Short mmCIF file of C-alpha atoms and ligand atoms in Angstrom, two decimals:
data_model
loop_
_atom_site.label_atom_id
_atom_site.label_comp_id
_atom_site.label_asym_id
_atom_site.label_seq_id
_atom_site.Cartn_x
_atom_site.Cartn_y
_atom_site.Cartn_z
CA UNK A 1 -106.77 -20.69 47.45
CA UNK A 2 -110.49 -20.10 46.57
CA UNK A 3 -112.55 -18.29 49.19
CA UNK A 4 -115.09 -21.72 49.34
CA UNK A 5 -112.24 -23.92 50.20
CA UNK A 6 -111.43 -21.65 53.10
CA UNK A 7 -114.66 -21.77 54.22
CA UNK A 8 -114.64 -25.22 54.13
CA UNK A 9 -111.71 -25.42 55.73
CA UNK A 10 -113.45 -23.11 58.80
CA UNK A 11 -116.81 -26.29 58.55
CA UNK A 12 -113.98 -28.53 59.47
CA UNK A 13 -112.84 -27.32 62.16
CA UNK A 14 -116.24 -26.60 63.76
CA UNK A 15 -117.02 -29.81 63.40
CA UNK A 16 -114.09 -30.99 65.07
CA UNK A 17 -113.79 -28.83 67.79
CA UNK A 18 -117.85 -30.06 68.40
CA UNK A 19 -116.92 -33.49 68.20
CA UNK A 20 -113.39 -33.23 70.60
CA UNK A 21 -115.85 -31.12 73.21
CA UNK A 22 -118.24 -33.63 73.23
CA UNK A 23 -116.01 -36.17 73.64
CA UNK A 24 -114.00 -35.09 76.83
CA UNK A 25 -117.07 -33.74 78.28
CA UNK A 26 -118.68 -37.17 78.26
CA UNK A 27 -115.64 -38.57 78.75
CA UNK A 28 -114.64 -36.21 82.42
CA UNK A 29 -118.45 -36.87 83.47
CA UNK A 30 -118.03 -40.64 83.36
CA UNK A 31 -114.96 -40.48 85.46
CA UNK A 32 -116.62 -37.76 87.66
CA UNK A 33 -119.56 -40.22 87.97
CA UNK A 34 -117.06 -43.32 88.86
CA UNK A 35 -115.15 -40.77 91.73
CA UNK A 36 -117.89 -39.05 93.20
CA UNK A 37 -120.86 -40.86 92.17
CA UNK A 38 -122.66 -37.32 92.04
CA UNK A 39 -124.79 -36.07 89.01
CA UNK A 40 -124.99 -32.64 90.59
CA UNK A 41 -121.33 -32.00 90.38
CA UNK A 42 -120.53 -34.11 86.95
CA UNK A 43 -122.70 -33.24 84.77
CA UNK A 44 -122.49 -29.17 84.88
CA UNK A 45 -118.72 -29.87 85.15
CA UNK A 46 -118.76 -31.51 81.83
CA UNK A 47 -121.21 -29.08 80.49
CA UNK A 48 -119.02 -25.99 81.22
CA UNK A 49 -116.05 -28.13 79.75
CA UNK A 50 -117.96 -28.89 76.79
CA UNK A 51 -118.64 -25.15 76.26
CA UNK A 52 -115.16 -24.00 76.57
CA UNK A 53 -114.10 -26.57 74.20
CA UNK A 54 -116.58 -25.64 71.74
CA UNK A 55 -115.65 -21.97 71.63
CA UNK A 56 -111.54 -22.09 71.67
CA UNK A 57 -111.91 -25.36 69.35
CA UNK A 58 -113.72 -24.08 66.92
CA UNK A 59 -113.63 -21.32 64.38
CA UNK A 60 -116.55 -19.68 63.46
CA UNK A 61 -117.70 -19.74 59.61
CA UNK A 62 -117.21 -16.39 58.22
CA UNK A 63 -116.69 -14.36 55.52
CA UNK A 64 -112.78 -13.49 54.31
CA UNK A 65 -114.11 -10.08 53.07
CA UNK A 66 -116.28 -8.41 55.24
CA UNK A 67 -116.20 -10.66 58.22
CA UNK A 68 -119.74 -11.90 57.92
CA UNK A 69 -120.71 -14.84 60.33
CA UNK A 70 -122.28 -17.97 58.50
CA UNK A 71 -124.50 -18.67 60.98
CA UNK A 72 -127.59 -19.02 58.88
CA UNK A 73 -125.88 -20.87 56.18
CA UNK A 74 -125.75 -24.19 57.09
CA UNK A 75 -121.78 -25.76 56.08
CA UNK A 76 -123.11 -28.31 53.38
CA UNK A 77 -124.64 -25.68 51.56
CA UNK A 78 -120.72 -24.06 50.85
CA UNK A 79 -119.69 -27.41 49.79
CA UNK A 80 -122.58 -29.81 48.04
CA UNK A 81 -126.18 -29.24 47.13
CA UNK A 82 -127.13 -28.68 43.66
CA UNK A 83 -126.24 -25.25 42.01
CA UNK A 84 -129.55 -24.42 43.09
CA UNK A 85 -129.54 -24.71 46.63
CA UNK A 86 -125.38 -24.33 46.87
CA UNK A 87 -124.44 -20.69 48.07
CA UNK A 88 -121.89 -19.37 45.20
CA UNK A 89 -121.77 -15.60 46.98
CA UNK A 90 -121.80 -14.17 50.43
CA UNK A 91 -125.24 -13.40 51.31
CA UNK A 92 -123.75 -10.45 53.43
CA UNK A 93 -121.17 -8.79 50.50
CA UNK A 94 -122.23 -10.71 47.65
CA UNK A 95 -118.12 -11.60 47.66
CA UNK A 96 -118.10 -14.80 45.01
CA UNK A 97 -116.79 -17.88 46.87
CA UNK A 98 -115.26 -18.93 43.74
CA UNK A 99 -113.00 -16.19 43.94
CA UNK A 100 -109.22 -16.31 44.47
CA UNK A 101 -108.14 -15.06 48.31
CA UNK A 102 -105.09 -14.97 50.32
ZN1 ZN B 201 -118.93 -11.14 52.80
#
């Protein structure tokens, strides 16, 4: 498999695990609204929720070779752009993405 399409892979799953946490926090703070009719106890419920969510759920971006996180990259710059603005090496390593890794 080619190191972009396990970063890509990694994109995925942020965005998921955003998405899911964002979901079942709005989703607990509804029904916390409905029991206890209370915005000081939903809403930091569902925020704390949301945060745990977000950082078990998702993966963090990084480089297969030296462990570099992608946090300045933003994810549609691994996959699309034109060749000009697409990133085709680690900005840490200078690893090609279009490399084969295991
Ligand atoms: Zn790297």
């Amino acid at each position: 498999m080619k190191h972009r399409e396990h970063l890509i892979k990694a994109v995925k799953k942020e965005i998921l695990g955003w998405v899911l946490g964002a979901l079942l926090a709005f989703f607990v703070i509804e029904v916390l609204l409905f029991i206890t009719e209370s915005k000081i106890i939903a809403i930091p419920i569902g925020g704390i929720l949301f945060a745990l969510i977000y950082t078990s759920a998702a993966q963090k971006v990084k480089c297969l070779v030296c462990g570099y996180i992608y946090d300045e990259v933003p994810g549609w710059r691994i996959k699309y752009g034109t060749s000009r603005k697409r990133i085709n090496y680690c900005p840490h390593c200078g690893e090609s993405l279009d490399g084969e890794v295991n």
